Short mmCIF file of C-alpha atoms in Angstrom, two decimals:
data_model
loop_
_atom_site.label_atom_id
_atom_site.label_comp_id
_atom_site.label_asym_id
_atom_site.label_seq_id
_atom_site.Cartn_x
_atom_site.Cartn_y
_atom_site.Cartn_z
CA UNK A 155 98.90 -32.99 -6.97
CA UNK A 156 102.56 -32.24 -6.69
CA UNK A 157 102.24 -29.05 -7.48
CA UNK A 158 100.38 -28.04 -5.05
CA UNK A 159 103.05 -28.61 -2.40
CA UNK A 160 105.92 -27.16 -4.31
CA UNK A 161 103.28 -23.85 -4.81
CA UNK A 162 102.57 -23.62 -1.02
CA UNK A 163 106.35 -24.37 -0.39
CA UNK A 164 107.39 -21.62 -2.81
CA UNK A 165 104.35 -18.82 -2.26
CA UNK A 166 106.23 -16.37 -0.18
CA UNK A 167 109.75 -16.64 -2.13
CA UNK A 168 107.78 -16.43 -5.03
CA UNK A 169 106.20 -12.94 -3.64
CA UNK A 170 102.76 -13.98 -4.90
CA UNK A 171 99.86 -12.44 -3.11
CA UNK A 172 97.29 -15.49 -3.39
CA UNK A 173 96.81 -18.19 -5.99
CA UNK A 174 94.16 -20.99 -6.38
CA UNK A 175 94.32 -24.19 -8.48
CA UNK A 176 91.30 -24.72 -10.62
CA UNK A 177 89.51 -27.07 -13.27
CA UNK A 178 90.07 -25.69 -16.61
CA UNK A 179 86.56 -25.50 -17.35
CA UNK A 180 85.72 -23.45 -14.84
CA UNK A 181 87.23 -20.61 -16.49
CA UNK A 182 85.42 -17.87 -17.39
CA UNK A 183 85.50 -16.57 -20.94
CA UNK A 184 83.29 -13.48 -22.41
CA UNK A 185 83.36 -11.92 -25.53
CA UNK A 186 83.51 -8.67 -23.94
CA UNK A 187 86.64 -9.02 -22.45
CA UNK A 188 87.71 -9.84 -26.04
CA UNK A 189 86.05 -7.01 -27.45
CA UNK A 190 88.16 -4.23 -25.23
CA UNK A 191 91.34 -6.12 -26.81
CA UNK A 192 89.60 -5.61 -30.30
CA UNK A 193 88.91 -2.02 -30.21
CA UNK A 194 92.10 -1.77 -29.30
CA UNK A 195 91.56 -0.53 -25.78
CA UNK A 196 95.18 -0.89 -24.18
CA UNK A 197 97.02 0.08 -27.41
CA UNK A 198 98.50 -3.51 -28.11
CA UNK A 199 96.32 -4.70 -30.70
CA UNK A 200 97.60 -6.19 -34.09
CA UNK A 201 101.32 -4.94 -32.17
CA UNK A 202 102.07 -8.16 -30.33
CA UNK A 203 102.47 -11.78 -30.49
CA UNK A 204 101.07 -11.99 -27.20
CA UNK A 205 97.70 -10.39 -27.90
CA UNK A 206 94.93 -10.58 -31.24
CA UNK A 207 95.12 -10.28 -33.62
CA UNK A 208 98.45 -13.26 -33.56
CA UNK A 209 96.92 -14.91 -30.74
CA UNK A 210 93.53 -16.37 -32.64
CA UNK A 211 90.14 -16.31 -32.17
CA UNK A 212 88.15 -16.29 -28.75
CA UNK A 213 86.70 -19.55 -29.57
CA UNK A 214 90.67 -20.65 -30.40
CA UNK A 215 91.55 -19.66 -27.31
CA UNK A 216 88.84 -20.97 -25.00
CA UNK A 217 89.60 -23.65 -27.38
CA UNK A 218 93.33 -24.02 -26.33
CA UNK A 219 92.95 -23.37 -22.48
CA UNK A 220 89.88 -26.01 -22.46
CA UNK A 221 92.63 -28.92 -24.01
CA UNK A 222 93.65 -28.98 -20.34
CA UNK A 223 92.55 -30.55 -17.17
CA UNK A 224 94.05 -27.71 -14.58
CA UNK A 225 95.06 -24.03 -14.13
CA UNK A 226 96.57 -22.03 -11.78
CA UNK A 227 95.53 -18.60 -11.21
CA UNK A 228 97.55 -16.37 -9.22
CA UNK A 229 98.29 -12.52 -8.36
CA UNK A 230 101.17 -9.94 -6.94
CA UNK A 231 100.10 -7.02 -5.00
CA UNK A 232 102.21 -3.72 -5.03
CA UNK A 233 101.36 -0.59 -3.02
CA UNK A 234 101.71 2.59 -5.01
CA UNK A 235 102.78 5.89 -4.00
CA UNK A 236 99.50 7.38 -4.92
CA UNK A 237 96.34 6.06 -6.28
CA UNK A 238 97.31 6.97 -10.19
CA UNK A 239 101.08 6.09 -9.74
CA UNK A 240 101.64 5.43 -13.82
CA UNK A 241 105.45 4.41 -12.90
CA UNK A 242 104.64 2.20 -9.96
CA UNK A 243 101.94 0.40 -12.00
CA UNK A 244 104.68 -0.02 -14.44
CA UNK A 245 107.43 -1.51 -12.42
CA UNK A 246 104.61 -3.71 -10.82
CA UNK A 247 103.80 -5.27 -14.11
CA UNK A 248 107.33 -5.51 -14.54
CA UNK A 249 107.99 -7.34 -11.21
CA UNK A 250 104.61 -9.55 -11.47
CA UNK A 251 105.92 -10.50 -15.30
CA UNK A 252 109.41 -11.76 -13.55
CA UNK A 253 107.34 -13.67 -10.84
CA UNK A 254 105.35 -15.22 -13.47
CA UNK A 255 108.89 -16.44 -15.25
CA UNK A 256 109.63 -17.98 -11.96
CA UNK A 257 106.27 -20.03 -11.81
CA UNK A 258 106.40 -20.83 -15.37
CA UNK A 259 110.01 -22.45 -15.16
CA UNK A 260 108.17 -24.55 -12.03
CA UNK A 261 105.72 -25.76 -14.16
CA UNK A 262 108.00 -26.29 -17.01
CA UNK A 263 109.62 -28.80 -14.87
CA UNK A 264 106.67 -30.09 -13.54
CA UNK A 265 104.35 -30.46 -16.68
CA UNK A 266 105.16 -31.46 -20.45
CA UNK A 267 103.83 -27.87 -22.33
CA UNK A 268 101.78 -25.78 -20.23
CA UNK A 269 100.40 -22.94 -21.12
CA UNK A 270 101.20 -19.28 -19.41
CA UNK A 271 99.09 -16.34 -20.16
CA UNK A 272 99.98 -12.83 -17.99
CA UNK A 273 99.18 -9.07 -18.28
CA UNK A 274 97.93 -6.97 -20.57
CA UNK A 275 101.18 -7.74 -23.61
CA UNK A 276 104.41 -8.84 -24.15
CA UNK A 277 106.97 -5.88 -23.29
CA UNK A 278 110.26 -8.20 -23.43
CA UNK A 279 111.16 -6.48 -27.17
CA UNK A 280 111.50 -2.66 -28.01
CA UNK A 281 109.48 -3.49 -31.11
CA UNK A 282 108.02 -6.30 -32.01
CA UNK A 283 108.36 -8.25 -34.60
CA UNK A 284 104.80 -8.99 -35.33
CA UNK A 285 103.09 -9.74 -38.42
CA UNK A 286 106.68 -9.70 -39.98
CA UNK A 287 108.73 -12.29 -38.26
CA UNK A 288 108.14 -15.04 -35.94
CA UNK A 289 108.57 -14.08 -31.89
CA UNK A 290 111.90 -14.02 -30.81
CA UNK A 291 111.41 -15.46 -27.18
CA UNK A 292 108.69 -17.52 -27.70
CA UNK A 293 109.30 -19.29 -23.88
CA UNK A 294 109.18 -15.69 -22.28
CA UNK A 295 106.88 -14.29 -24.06
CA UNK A 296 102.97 -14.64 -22.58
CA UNK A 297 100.05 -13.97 -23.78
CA UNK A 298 97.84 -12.06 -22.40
CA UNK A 299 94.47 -13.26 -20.13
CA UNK A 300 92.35 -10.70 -21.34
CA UNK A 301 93.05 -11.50 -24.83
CA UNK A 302 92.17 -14.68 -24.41
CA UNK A 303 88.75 -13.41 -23.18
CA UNK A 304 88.93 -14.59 -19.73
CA UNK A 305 86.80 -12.67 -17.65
CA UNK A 306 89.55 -12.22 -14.18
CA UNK A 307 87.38 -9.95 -12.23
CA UNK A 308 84.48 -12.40 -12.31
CA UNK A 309 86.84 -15.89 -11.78
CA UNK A 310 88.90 -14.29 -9.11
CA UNK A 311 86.48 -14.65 -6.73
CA UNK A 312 84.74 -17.18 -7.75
CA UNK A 313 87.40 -19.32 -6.65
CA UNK A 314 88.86 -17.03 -3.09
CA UNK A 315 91.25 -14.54 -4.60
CA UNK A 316 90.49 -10.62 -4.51
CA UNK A 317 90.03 -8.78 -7.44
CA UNK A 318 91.06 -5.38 -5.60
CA UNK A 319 93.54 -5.44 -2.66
CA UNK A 320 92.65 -1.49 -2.11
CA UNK A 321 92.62 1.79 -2.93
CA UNK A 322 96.82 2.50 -3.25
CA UNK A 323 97.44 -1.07 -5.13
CA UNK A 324 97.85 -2.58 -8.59
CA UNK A 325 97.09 -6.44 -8.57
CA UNK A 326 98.42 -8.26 -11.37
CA UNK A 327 96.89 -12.00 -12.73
CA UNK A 328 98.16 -14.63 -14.33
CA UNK A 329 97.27 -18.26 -15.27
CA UNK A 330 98.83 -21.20 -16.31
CA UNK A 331 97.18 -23.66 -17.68
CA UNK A 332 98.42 -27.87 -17.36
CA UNK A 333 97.69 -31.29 -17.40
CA UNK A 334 98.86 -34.41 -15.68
#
């Protein structure tokens, strides 16, 4: 694949840690995963576009990532100040959200619709206007992996890429999902 040039070419501009090109069904999906969304574990639930609620079911999602052939999975590493650095985990997310812009508008180019799913919810908007209005960035906004049910700590390395990078580090996932 092409891709897989311009993503080796691009890796260390790009500032991403380690990524790995998969099959689509080799994802891993559990219902447990979907279950933290649905007790509304980080906060975002029923809030976002980007998470369930709005997103659909589990089985819509495996659904959706399963209509293609590939995905990439990839991660940014930041060290943090101090092991519970609350403001360094949030400009990492911040940082890995604007690196996964960067790969999207790659694969954008590349691929007719893929599909990009990130961290944890969409933060581009103040307030979002879910249930009430449609998104108003659809093309930046991502939904998020673990809403989708994907089970990252088990896939990671499954496929090479470390879950943890260490005791004084956030690492960030995100996947993007294509076909030729």
């Amino acid at each position: 694949m092409q891709i897989e040039g311009i993503m080796s070419r691009e890796k260390m501009a790009l500032k991403i840690h380690e990524y790995a090109f998969i099959k689509a069904e080799e994802v891993i999906f559990s219902q447990e995963v979907r279950g933290l969304c649905e007790k509304n574990s980080c906060g975002m639930y029923g809030t976002s576009w980007a998470c369930p609620p709005a997103i659909g079911s589990i089985e819509d999602c495996k659904k959706q990532c399963l209509g293609y052939k590939h995905a990439l999975i990839f991660t940014t590493v930041t060290r943090l100040k101090k092991k519970y650095d609350m403001a360094g985990w949030r400009e990492a997310r911040i940082a890995h959200e604007a690196v996964t812009e960067k790969v999207a508008q790659i694969f954008r180019k590349e691929f007719s619709n893929p599909m990009i799913l990130s961290t944890e919810g969409c933060t581009i908007c103040p307030k979002c206007t879910y249930p009430e209005n449609p998104c108003r960035f659809p093309k930046r906004m991502f939904p998020a992996t673990e809403g989708f049910g994907i089970l990252v700590m088990q896939l990671a390395p499954s496929v090479g890429i470390r879950y943890n990078n260490g005791s004084d580090t956030v690492t960030y996932f995100s996947m993007i999902f294509f076909s030729e």
